[in-house]
Amino acid sequence: MMNKHLIVLVLALFVAAGAGTGWFLFQQSSKLKSLNDNQAQHQAEEIRQKVVSEAINSTLADNASRNASSDGSIDTRQAEAVQANQTREEATGSWAQRSFFTSDLVQDVAQLFVEHYHPPHRPDDRGRVQISFKTLNAQYGMDFLTLHAPQNGVKEVRERVLGYAMRPAVMQSLYGKYAQKVVDALQNQADQASLPRTGSGGEDRGAGLSRTQTAEMFGLYAGYFQDLSRLLSACSDYQNLTEDVQGLLQAEQAAEQAGFLLHKADHALEQTGEKNLNRLEQEKTAAKENYRQALRRREQSKERILQRIQDLAPEMRLPSHEILYVAKWVQRRWTQGQNGEALEVASELLQDFAARLQSRRQQILSAPQS
């Protein structure tokens, strides 16, 4: 029911939520951020190519192994190379875990969370977090992959990493290893955050989050991950999700096409003379009605999905656009043959992570003030 996809460690760390595509070079990303001269950039490129080459070669070896077992066309040397590669991986552990899932990623995720928390401007206001499944997907998936991966081999690397990271046992292992470290790193990052504040002399000075703000941040993220857990669980229980999401995708495409035809008819009417005026006006009227109906069908498709998920998760309070984004993400995983076990594990881990965040919030509030 769920495929390998982006957000893997954030869904594995925070419960295997899934934006992990871009992690395949994360260990190198901290190096890339600090490179300011040509020599350092050249070194970074060598590092990047080495890791990517390892991933691609490992993938190609697996492909060769599959081809050999299916048609018997592989030669002896190629078979030996495949066996050597598999033995090397078994002996040293997964290259994906060695290269991507490191303590550096923990710090990066914590920093991302702090940056997406916005404290209140006034004492009587409430802070907010601007985090979403889409944000995590973009941060650790599409944007990073596009920026740092070579044009060739990207798909193979991505499938390789996600095929490893989305295994339920791997998600549970990664979560057990890193979840508490993320909680600790998040509090440390909050203490070190640079926020604009005005000093006694009127000057701006940087300062970390206050105790109240840090506690609020933990509470807000606990609420978000609790809701995300509920959403994934609802998607897992949604028997007709694939069909309903496919219907929505078709309705969205139809609405886009109808909008294009309306624009085309409107443009033709503006350019015509008196000779074809009546015919073009009729065509525009018909196009306008088709567009209106297409929009209505699109909204009906959205409402069907939203209502079903709300029925399955009545306590979930995520916005409609987030629900639909995750529903489409899950549908893609299912249509690519993923079963539901990984989705269920992700939901359980997210729920546990939310509880850890809430527990840390209580500890912060109950700690004696210095």
mmCIF file of C-alpha atoms in Angstrom:
data_model
loop_
_atom_site.group_PDB
_atom_site.id
_atom_site.type_symbol
_atom_site.label_atom_id
_atom_site.label_comp_id
_atom_site.label_asym_id
_atom_site.label_seq_id
_atom_site.Cartn_x
_atom_site.Cartn_y
_atom_site.Cartn_z
ATOM 1 C CA MET A 1 0.000 0.000 0.000
ATOM 2 C CA MET A 2 2.813 2.317 0.294
ATOM 3 C CA ASN A 3 5.837 2.698 -1.885
ATOM 4 C CA LYS A 4 9.323 3.718 -1.299
ATOM 5 C CA HIS A 5 9.328 7.434 -1.310
ATOM 6 C CA LEU A 6 10.615 10.701 -0.089
ATOM 7 C CA ILE A 7 10.457 11.469 3.575
ATOM 8 C CA VAL A 8 11.806 8.107 4.529
ATOM 9 C CA LEU A 9 13.877 9.018 7.562
ATOM 10 C CA VAL A 10 11.620 11.812 8.660
ATOM 11 C CA LEU A 11 8.980 9.113 8.606
ATOM 12 C CA ALA A 12 11.519 6.682 9.921
ATOM 13 C CA LEU A 13 13.022 8.986 12.470
ATOM 14 C CA PHE A 14 9.754 10.636 13.270
ATOM 15 C CA VAL A 15 8.134 7.661 12.425
ATOM 16 C CA ALA A 16 8.809 6.771 9.005
ATOM 17 C CA ALA A 17 6.833 9.478 7.349
ATOM 18 C CA GLY A 18 8.556 9.218 4.044
ATOM 19 C CA ALA A 19 10.564 12.102 2.509
ATOM 20 C CA GLY A 20 13.763 10.296 2.199
ATOM 21 C CA THR A 21 14.767 10.428 -1.453
ATOM 22 C CA GLY A 22 17.374 13.100 -1.029
ATOM 23 C CA TRP A 23 19.120 11.443 1.851
ATOM 24 C CA PHE A 24 21.316 9.396 -0.401
ATOM 25 C CA LEU A 25 23.876 12.188 -0.288
ATOM 26 C CA PHE A 26 23.056 13.707 3.055
ATOM 27 C CA GLN A 27 26.342 12.838 4.693
ATOM 28 C CA GLN A 28 27.986 14.907 2.011
ATOM 29 C CA SER A 29 25.490 17.797 2.224
ATOM 30 C CA SER A 30 27.121 19.307 5.306
ATOM 31 C CA LYS A 31 30.379 19.417 3.385
ATOM 32 C CA LEU A 32 28.697 21.013 0.404
ATOM 33 C CA LYS A 33 27.203 23.775 2.513
ATOM 34 C CA SER A 34 30.599 24.965 3.705
ATOM 35 C CA LEU A 35 32.461 24.928 0.415
ATOM 36 C CA ASN A 36 33.539 28.393 -0.668
ATOM 37 C CA ASP A 37 36.450 27.846 -3.046
ATOM 38 C CA ASN A 38 37.010 25.926 -6.246
ATOM 39 C CA GLN A 39 39.285 23.327 -4.683
ATOM 40 C CA ALA A 40 36.759 22.475 -1.991
ATOM 41 C CA GLN A 41 33.992 22.325 -4.584
ATOM 42 C CA HIS A 42 36.068 19.920 -6.641
ATOM 43 C CA GLN A 43 36.566 17.714 -3.593
ATOM 44 C CA ALA A 44 32.840 17.810 -2.872
ATOM 45 C CA GLU A 45 32.101 16.755 -6.432
ATOM 46 C CA GLU A 46 34.431 13.787 -6.064
ATOM 47 C CA ILE A 47 32.701 12.779 -2.827
ATOM 48 C CA ARG A 48 29.295 13.089 -4.425
ATOM 49 C CA GLN A 49 30.213 11.081 -7.491
ATOM 50 C CA LYS A 50 31.773 8.343 -5.362
ATOM 51 C CA VAL A 51 28.637 7.802 -3.309
ATOM 52 C CA VAL A 52 26.331 8.025 -6.291
ATOM 53 C CA SER A 53 28.510 5.642 -8.271
ATOM 54 C CA GLU A 54 28.374 3.152 -5.416
ATOM 55 C CA ALA A 55 24.610 3.377 -5.404
ATOM 56 C CA ILE A 56 24.274 3.058 -9.162
ATOM 57 C CA ASN A 57 26.749 0.184 -9.424
ATOM 58 C CA SER A 58 24.996 -1.634 -6.627
ATOM 59 C CA THR A 59 21.689 -1.143 -8.400
ATOM 60 C CA LEU A 60 23.067 -2.279 -11.734
ATOM 61 C CA ALA A 61 24.439 -5.383 -10.073
ATOM 62 C CA ASP A 62 21.043 -6.160 -8.643
ATOM 63 C CA ASN A 63 19.461 -5.621 -12.064
ATOM 64 C CA ALA A 64 21.990 -7.956 -13.614
ATOM 65 C CA SER A 65 21.221 -10.550 -10.989
ATOM 66 C CA ARG A 66 17.511 -10.332 -11.730
ATOM 67 C CA ASN A 67 18.117 -10.586 -15.469
ATOM 68 C CA ALA A 68 20.326 -13.608 -14.976
ATOM 69 C CA SER A 69 17.725 -15.429 -12.950
ATOM 70 C CA SER A 70 15.011 -14.631 -15.499
ATOM 71 C CA ASP A 71 16.659 -15.458 -18.831
ATOM 72 C CA GLY A 72 20.000 -17.090 -18.023
ATOM 73 C CA SER A 73 21.854 -14.685 -20.317
ATOM 74 C CA ILE A 74 24.424 -13.422 -17.826
ATOM 75 C CA ASP A 75 27.997 -14.565 -18.345
ATOM 76 C CA THR A 76 30.213 -16.082 -15.669
ATOM 77 C CA ARG A 77 32.246 -12.962 -14.943
ATOM 78 C CA GLN A 78 29.112 -10.872 -14.557
ATOM 79 C CA ALA A 79 27.585 -13.459 -12.238
ATOM 80 C CA GLU A 80 30.748 -13.490 -10.143
ATOM 81 C CA ALA A 81 30.673 -9.698 -9.925
ATOM 82 C CA VAL A 82 27.068 -9.802 -8.798
ATOM 83 C CA GLN A 83 27.859 -12.387 -6.138
ATOM 84 C CA ALA A 84 30.859 -10.405 -4.929
ATOM 85 C CA ASN A 85 28.767 -7.282 -4.641
ATOM 86 C CA GLN A 86 26.038 -9.049 -2.694
ATOM 87 C CA THR A 87 28.588 -10.614 -0.368
ATOM 88 C CA ARG A 88 30.213 -7.242 0.233
ATOM 89 C CA GLU A 89 26.870 -5.673 1.128
ATOM 90 C CA GLU A 90 26.009 -8.487 3.499
ATOM 91 C CA ALA A 91 29.391 -8.207 5.205
ATOM 92 C CA THR A 92 29.468 -4.457 5.704
ATOM 93 C CA GLY A 93 25.787 -3.679 6.069
ATOM 94 C CA SER A 94 23.656 -1.570 3.810
ATOM 95 C CA TRP A 95 25.550 1.195 2.029
ATOM 96 C CA ALA A 96 22.396 3.267 2.341
ATOM 97 C CA GLN A 97 22.521 3.239 6.116
ATOM 98 C CA ARG A 98 26.267 3.844 6.135
ATOM 99 C CA SER A 99 26.040 6.820 3.803
ATOM 100 C CA PHE A 100 22.773 8.544 4.568
ATOM 101 C CA PHE A 101 21.331 7.758 7.954
ATOM 102 C CA THR A 102 23.834 9.487 10.191
ATOM 103 C CA SER A 103 23.910 11.847 13.159
ATOM 104 C CA ASP A 104 24.337 14.733 10.715
ATOM 105 C CA LEU A 105 20.859 14.088 9.394
ATOM 106 C CA VAL A 106 19.474 14.242 12.922
ATOM 107 C CA GLN A 107 20.916 17.721 13.351
ATOM 108 C CA ASP A 108 19.620 18.849 9.978
ATOM 109 C CA VAL A 109 16.088 17.677 10.728
ATOM 110 C CA ALA A 110 16.139 19.382 14.127
ATOM 111 C CA GLN A 111 17.313 22.605 12.519
ATOM 112 C CA LEU A 112 14.555 22.375 9.916
ATOM 113 C CA PHE A 113 11.949 22.017 12.648
ATOM 114 C CA VAL A 114 13.243 24.987 14.610
ATOM 115 C CA GLU A 115 13.304 27.118 11.476
ATOM 116 C CA HIS A 116 9.677 26.258 10.729
ATOM 117 C CA TYR A 117 8.496 27.244 14.197
ATOM 118 C CA HIS A 118 7.340 30.855 14.457
ATOM 119 C CA PRO A 119 7.033 32.196 18.022
ATOM 120 C CA PRO A 120 4.185 34.571 18.842
ATOM 121 C CA HIS A 121 4.818 38.264 18.254
ATOM 122 C CA ARG A 122 2.874 39.286 21.352
ATOM 123 C CA PRO A 123 2.510 37.624 24.760
ATOM 124 C CA ASP A 124 -1.178 36.917 24.220
ATOM 125 C CA ASP A 125 -0.627 35.336 20.771
ATOM 126 C CA ARG A 126 0.145 31.734 19.918
ATOM 127 C CA GLY A 127 3.070 30.460 17.917
ATOM 128 C CA ARG A 128 2.726 28.227 14.882
ATOM 129 C CA VAL A 129 4.656 25.668 12.874
ATOM 130 C CA GLN A 130 4.727 25.780 9.099
ATOM 131 C CA ILE A 131 5.566 22.151 8.485
ATOM 132 C CA SER A 132 3.858 19.736 6.171
ATOM 133 C CA PHE A 133 4.316 16.404 4.480
ATOM 134 C CA LYS A 134 4.948 18.325 1.269
ATOM 135 C CA THR A 135 7.636 20.445 2.938
ATOM 136 C CA LEU A 136 9.446 17.354 4.195
ATOM 137 C CA ASN A 137 9.086 15.716 0.809
ATOM 138 C CA ALA A 138 10.632 18.718 -0.906
ATOM 139 C CA GLN A 139 13.382 19.220 1.695
ATOM 140 C CA TYR A 140 14.652 15.647 1.740
ATOM 141 C CA GLY A 141 13.484 14.502 -1.634
ATOM 142 C CA MET A 142 12.925 16.396 -4.825
ATOM 143 C CA ASP A 143 14.905 19.584 -4.234
ATOM 144 C CA PHE A 144 17.960 17.934 -2.717
ATOM 145 C CA LEU A 145 17.991 15.162 -5.278
ATOM 146 C CA THR A 146 17.733 17.598 -8.179
ATOM 147 C CA LEU A 147 20.459 19.795 -6.718
ATOM 148 C CA HIS A 148 23.046 17.161 -5.871
ATOM 149 C CA ALA A 149 22.374 14.102 -8.000
ATOM 150 C CA PRO A 150 23.752 13.517 -11.477
ATOM 151 C CA GLN A 151 21.246 13.413 -14.300
ATOM 152 C CA ASN A 152 21.949 9.768 -15.046
ATOM 153 C CA GLY A 153 21.200 7.166 -12.436
ATOM 154 C CA VAL A 154 18.927 9.300 -10.252
ATOM 155 C CA LYS A 155 15.993 6.930 -10.501
ATOM 156 C CA GLU A 156 18.131 3.899 -9.739
ATOM 157 C CA VAL A 157 19.677 5.559 -6.692
ATOM 158 C CA ARG A 158 16.313 6.706 -5.428
ATOM 159 C CA GLU A 159 14.738 3.287 -5.798
ATOM 160 C CA ARG A 160 17.746 1.716 -4.111
ATOM 161 C CA VAL A 161 17.621 3.989 -1.094
ATOM 162 C CA LEU A 162 13.879 3.847 -0.682
ATOM 163 C CA GLY A 163 13.703 0.127 -1.234
ATOM 164 C CA TYR A 164 15.981 -0.225 1.765
ATOM 165 C CA ALA A 165 14.531 2.477 3.994
ATOM 166 C CA MET A 166 10.859 1.618 3.552
ATOM 167 C CA ARG A 167 11.201 -1.905 4.857
ATOM 168 C CA PRO A 168 9.160 -2.051 8.071
ATOM 169 C CA ALA A 169 11.993 -3.663 10.022
ATOM 170 C CA VAL A 170 14.432 -1.007 8.819
ATOM 171 C CA MET A 171 12.062 1.817 9.722
ATOM 172 C CA GLN A 172 11.656 0.387 13.199
ATOM 173 C CA SER A 173 15.405 -0.017 13.571
ATOM 174 C CA LEU A 174 16.144 3.531 12.412
ATOM 175 C CA TYR A 175 13.448 4.912 14.638
ATOM 176 C CA GLY A 176 14.749 3.054 17.666
ATOM 177 C CA LYS A 177 18.243 4.341 16.985
ATOM 178 C CA TYR A 178 17.473 7.979 16.225
ATOM 179 C CA ALA A 179 14.070 9.031 17.596
ATOM 180 C CA GLN A 180 15.274 10.132 21.019
ATOM 181 C CA LYS A 181 18.338 11.753 19.474
ATOM 182 C CA VAL A 182 16.035 13.874 17.335
ATOM 183 C CA VAL A 183 14.106 14.982 20.416
ATOM 184 C CA ASP A 184 17.331 15.943 22.189
ATOM 185 C CA ALA A 185 18.731 17.679 19.111
ATOM 186 C CA LEU A 186 15.515 19.638 18.688
ATOM 187 C CA GLN A 187 15.787 21.033 22.208
ATOM 188 C CA ASN A 188 19.467 21.867 21.723
ATOM 189 C CA GLN A 189 18.727 23.611 18.446
ATOM 190 C CA ALA A 190 15.965 25.605 20.145
ATOM 191 C CA ASP A 191 18.417 26.782 22.809
ATOM 192 C CA GLN A 192 20.840 27.906 20.108
ATOM 193 C CA ALA A 193 18.306 29.411 17.708
ATOM 194 C CA SER A 194 19.054 32.927 16.536
ATOM 195 C CA LEU A 195 15.946 35.055 16.878
ATOM 196 C CA PRO A 196 15.700 38.821 16.492
ATOM 197 C CA ARG A 197 15.123 40.541 19.826
ATOM 198 C CA THR A 198 15.651 44.071 21.015
ATOM 199 C CA GLY A 199 18.145 44.613 23.825
ATOM 200 C CA SER A 200 17.897 47.186 26.610
ATOM 201 C CA GLY A 201 19.796 49.697 24.482
ATOM 202 C CA GLY A 202 17.475 49.250 21.525
ATOM 203 C CA GLU A 203 19.900 47.128 19.524
ATOM 204 C CA ASP A 204 18.907 43.859 17.894
ATOM 205 C CA ARG A 205 20.460 40.757 19.402
ATOM 206 C CA GLY A 206 20.135 37.056 18.710
ATOM 207 C CA ALA A 207 18.652 34.810 21.350
ATOM 208 C CA GLY A 208 17.461 31.229 21.639
ATOM 209 C CA LEU A 209 13.866 30.265 22.180
ATOM 210 C CA SER A 210 12.535 30.896 25.652
ATOM 211 C CA ARG A 211 11.442 27.998 27.818
ATOM 212 C CA THR A 212 7.786 28.740 27.052
ATOM 213 C CA GLN A 213 8.451 28.989 23.339
ATOM 214 C CA THR A 214 10.424 25.750 23.285
ATOM 215 C CA ALA A 215 7.647 23.955 25.137
ATOM 216 C CA GLU A 216 5.095 25.384 22.724
ATOM 217 C CA MET A 217 7.160 24.240 19.750
ATOM 218 C CA PHE A 218 7.329 20.692 21.103
ATOM 219 C CA GLY A 219 3.590 20.715 21.706
ATOM 220 C CA LEU A 220 2.802 21.956 18.211
ATOM 221 C CA TYR A 221 4.980 19.330 16.567
ATOM 222 C CA ALA A 222 3.498 16.650 18.810
ATOM 223 C CA GLY A 223 0.062 17.659 17.581
ATOM 224 C CA TYR A 224 1.167 17.666 13.960
ATOM 225 C CA PHE A 225 2.750 14.216 14.057
ATOM 226 C CA GLN A 226 -0.205 12.825 15.971
ATOM 227 C CA ASP A 227 -2.492 14.093 13.218
ATOM 228 C CA LEU A 228 -0.177 12.737 10.526
ATOM 229 C CA SER A 229 -0.263 9.355 12.245
ATOM 230 C CA ARG A 230 -4.053 9.444 12.212
ATOM 231 C CA LEU A 231 -4.064 10.402 8.549
ATOM 232 C CA LEU A 232 -1.778 7.540 7.528
ATOM 233 C CA SER A 233 -3.871 5.131 9.555
ATOM 234 C CA ALA A 234 -7.038 6.407 7.878
ATOM 235 C CA CYS A 235 -5.455 5.996 4.444
ATOM 236 C CA SER A 236 -4.487 2.450 5.369
ATOM 237 C CA ASP A 237 -8.109 1.687 6.302
ATOM 238 C CA TYR A 238 -9.565 3.481 3.256
ATOM 239 C CA GLN A 239 -10.588 0.533 1.085
ATOM 240 C CA ASN A 240 -11.377 2.497 -2.086
ATOM 241 C CA LEU A 241 -8.602 5.060 -1.785
ATOM 242 C CA THR A 242 -6.881 4.061 -5.026
ATOM 243 C CA GLU A 243 -10.064 4.352 -7.075
ATOM 244 C CA ASP A 244 -11.194 7.603 -5.456
ATOM 245 C CA VAL A 245 -7.811 9.296 -5.821
ATOM 246 C CA GLN A 246 -7.560 8.131 -9.413
ATOM 247 C CA GLY A 247 -10.978 9.666 -10.002
ATOM 248 C CA LEU A 248 -9.757 12.930 -8.475
ATOM 249 C CA LEU A 249 -6.660 12.954 -10.665
ATOM 250 C CA GLN A 250 -8.799 12.439 -13.745
ATOM 251 C CA ALA A 251 -11.210 15.169 -12.639
ATOM 252 C CA GLU A 252 -8.308 17.567 -12.079
ATOM 253 C CA GLN A 253 -6.945 16.812 -15.521
ATOM 254 C CA ALA A 254 -10.381 17.281 -17.086
ATOM 255 C CA ALA A 255 -10.828 20.630 -15.317
ATOM 256 C CA GLU A 256 -7.432 21.788 -16.528
ATOM 257 C CA GLN A 257 -8.271 20.792 -20.090
ATOM 258 C CA ALA A 258 -11.687 22.472 -19.904
ATOM 259 C CA GLY A 259 -10.053 25.646 -18.614
ATOM 260 C CA PHE A 260 -7.630 25.601 -21.524
ATOM 261 C CA LEU A 261 -10.468 25.206 -24.041
ATOM 262 C CA LEU A 262 -12.366 28.076 -22.429
ATOM 263 C CA HIS A 263 -9.311 30.294 -22.661
ATOM 264 C CA LYS A 264 -8.858 29.259 -26.284
ATOM 265 C CA ALA A 265 -12.486 30.051 -27.112
ATOM 266 C CA ASP A 266 -12.259 33.401 -25.357
ATOM 267 C CA HIS A 267 -9.110 34.304 -27.259
ATOM 268 C CA ALA A 268 -10.682 33.300 -30.589
ATOM 269 C CA LEU A 269 -13.701 35.472 -29.850
ATOM 270 C CA GLU A 270 -11.498 38.465 -29.148
ATOM 271 C CA GLN A 271 -9.677 38.032 -32.460
ATOM 272 C CA THR A 272 -12.672 37.436 -34.717
ATOM 273 C CA GLY A 273 -14.620 39.809 -36.888
ATOM 274 C CA GLU A 274 -18.358 40.069 -37.367
ATOM 275 C CA LYS A 275 -18.475 37.100 -39.730
ATOM 276 C CA ASN A 276 -17.915 34.331 -37.146
ATOM 277 C CA LEU A 277 -19.133 36.212 -34.084
ATOM 278 C CA ASN A 278 -22.295 34.199 -33.382
ATOM 279 C CA ARG A 279 -20.596 30.829 -33.797
ATOM 280 C CA LEU A 280 -17.675 31.754 -31.572
ATOM 281 C CA GLU A 281 -19.967 33.166 -28.897
ATOM 282 C CA GLN A 282 -21.833 29.862 -28.846
ATOM 283 C CA GLU A 283 -18.562 27.955 -28.591
ATOM 284 C CA LYS A 284 -17.441 30.132 -25.697
ATOM 285 C CA THR A 285 -20.759 29.624 -23.893
ATOM 286 C CA ALA A 286 -20.440 25.856 -24.305
ATOM 287 C CA ALA A 287 -16.809 25.901 -23.162
ATOM 288 C CA LYS A 288 -17.746 27.968 -20.124
ATOM 289 C CA GLU A 289 -20.461 25.489 -19.152
ATOM 290 C CA ASN A 290 -18.111 22.536 -19.637
ATOM 291 C CA TYR A 291 -15.543 24.240 -17.431
ATOM 292 C CA ARG A 292 -18.122 24.890 -14.724
ATOM 293 C CA GLN A 293 -19.178 21.240 -14.741
ATOM 294 C CA ALA A 294 -15.567 20.051 -14.710
ATOM 295 C CA LEU A 295 -14.851 22.200 -11.652
ATOM 296 C CA ARG A 296 -17.938 20.828 -9.938
ATOM 297 C CA ARG A 297 -16.855 17.217 -10.588
ATOM 298 C CA ARG A 298 -13.363 18.012 -9.319
ATOM 299 C CA GLU A 299 -14.705 19.467 -6.086
ATOM 300 C CA GLN A 300 -17.049 16.524 -5.631
ATOM 301 C CA SER A 301 -14.106 14.146 -5.980
ATOM 302 C CA LYS A 302 -12.167 16.102 -3.367
ATOM 303 C CA GLU A 303 -15.083 16.169 -0.960
ATOM 304 C CA ARG A 304 -15.614 12.419 -1.318
ATOM 305 C CA ILE A 305 -12.039 11.714 -0.229
ATOM 306 C CA LEU A 306 -11.991 14.331 2.516
ATOM 307 C CA GLN A 307 -15.272 13.133 3.982
ATOM 308 C CA ARG A 308 -14.216 9.485 3.958
ATOM 309 C CA ILE A 309 -10.914 10.246 5.674
ATOM 310 C CA GLN A 310 -12.635 12.491 8.196
ATOM 311 C CA ASP A 311 -15.022 9.645 9.002
ATOM 312 C CA LEU A 312 -12.066 7.319 9.560
ATOM 313 C CA ALA A 313 -10.079 9.879 11.589
ATOM 314 C CA PRO A 314 -12.577 12.259 13.224
ATOM 315 C CA GLU A 315 -9.990 13.715 15.625
ATOM 316 C CA MET A 316 -7.520 14.574 12.863
ATOM 317 C CA ARG A 317 -7.229 18.328 12.233
ATOM 318 C CA LEU A 318 -4.949 18.643 9.223
ATOM 319 C CA PRO A 319 -5.974 21.075 6.458
ATOM 320 C CA SER A 320 -7.664 19.784 3.322
ATOM 321 C CA HIS A 321 -4.690 20.386 1.035
ATOM 322 C CA GLU A 322 -2.440 18.330 3.340
ATOM 323 C CA ILE A 323 -4.935 15.469 3.469
ATOM 324 C CA LEU A 324 -5.258 15.360 -0.306
ATOM 325 C CA TYR A 325 -1.494 15.550 -0.814
ATOM 326 C CA VAL A 326 -0.880 12.579 1.485
ATOM 327 C CA ALA A 327 -3.786 10.634 -0.039
ATOM 328 C CA LYS A 328 -2.256 11.058 -3.498
ATOM 329 C CA TRP A 329 1.148 10.064 -2.131
ATOM 330 C CA VAL A 330 -0.273 6.870 -0.638
ATOM 331 C CA GLN A 331 -2.195 6.098 -3.825
ATOM 332 C CA ARG A 332 1.026 6.273 -5.839
ATOM 333 C CA ARG A 333 2.659 3.859 -3.437
ATOM 334 C CA TRP A 334 -0.201 1.394 -3.749
ATOM 335 C CA THR A 335 -0.377 1.515 -7.532
ATOM 336 C CA GLN A 336 3.336 0.673 -7.599
ATOM 337 C CA GLY A 337 2.729 -2.491 -5.637
ATOM 338 C CA GLN A 338 3.658 -1.556 -2.078
ATOM 339 C CA ASN A 339 1.709 -3.375 0.596
ATOM 340 C CA GLY A 340 0.152 -1.746 3.629
ATOM 341 C CA GLU A 341 2.562 -2.957 6.302
ATOM 342 C CA ALA A 342 5.009 -0.070 5.884
ATOM 343 C CA LEU A 343 2.166 2.443 6.099
ATOM 344 C CA GLU A 344 0.877 0.890 9.295
ATOM 345 C CA VAL A 345 4.355 0.854 10.823
ATOM 346 C CA ALA A 346 4.867 4.491 9.858
ATOM 347 C CA SER A 347 1.606 5.439 11.556
ATOM 348 C CA GLU A 348 2.561 3.622 14.748
ATOM 349 C CA LEU A 349 6.011 5.203 14.864
ATOM 350 C CA LEU A 350 4.610 8.674 14.253
ATOM 351 C CA GLN A 351 2.233 8.186 17.138
ATOM 352 C CA ASP A 352 5.095 7.172 19.396
ATOM 353 C CA PHE A 353 7.185 10.116 18.235
ATOM 354 C CA ALA A 354 4.344 12.500 19.001
ATOM 355 C CA ALA A 355 4.179 11.049 22.508
ATOM 356 C CA ARG A 356 7.925 11.601 22.965
ATOM 357 C CA LEU A 357 7.581 15.228 21.907
ATOM 358 C CA GLN A 358 4.671 15.763 24.254
ATOM 359 C CA SER A 359 6.604 14.171 27.108
ATOM 360 C CA ARG A 360 9.571 16.475 26.483
ATOM 361 C CA ARG A 361 7.208 19.446 26.465
ATOM 362 C CA GLN A 362 5.986 18.487 29.934
ATOM 363 C CA GLN A 363 9.557 18.072 31.172
ATOM 364 C CA ILE A 364 10.478 21.535 29.925
ATOM 365 C CA LEU A 365 7.503 23.167 31.607
ATOM 366 C CA SER A 366 8.012 21.343 34.904
ATOM 367 C CA ALA A 367 11.770 21.939 35.095
ATOM 368 C CA PRO A 368 12.844 24.578 37.661
ATOM 369 C CA GLN A 369 13.704 27.899 36.065
ATOM 370 C CA SER A 370 17.335 28.955 36.275
#
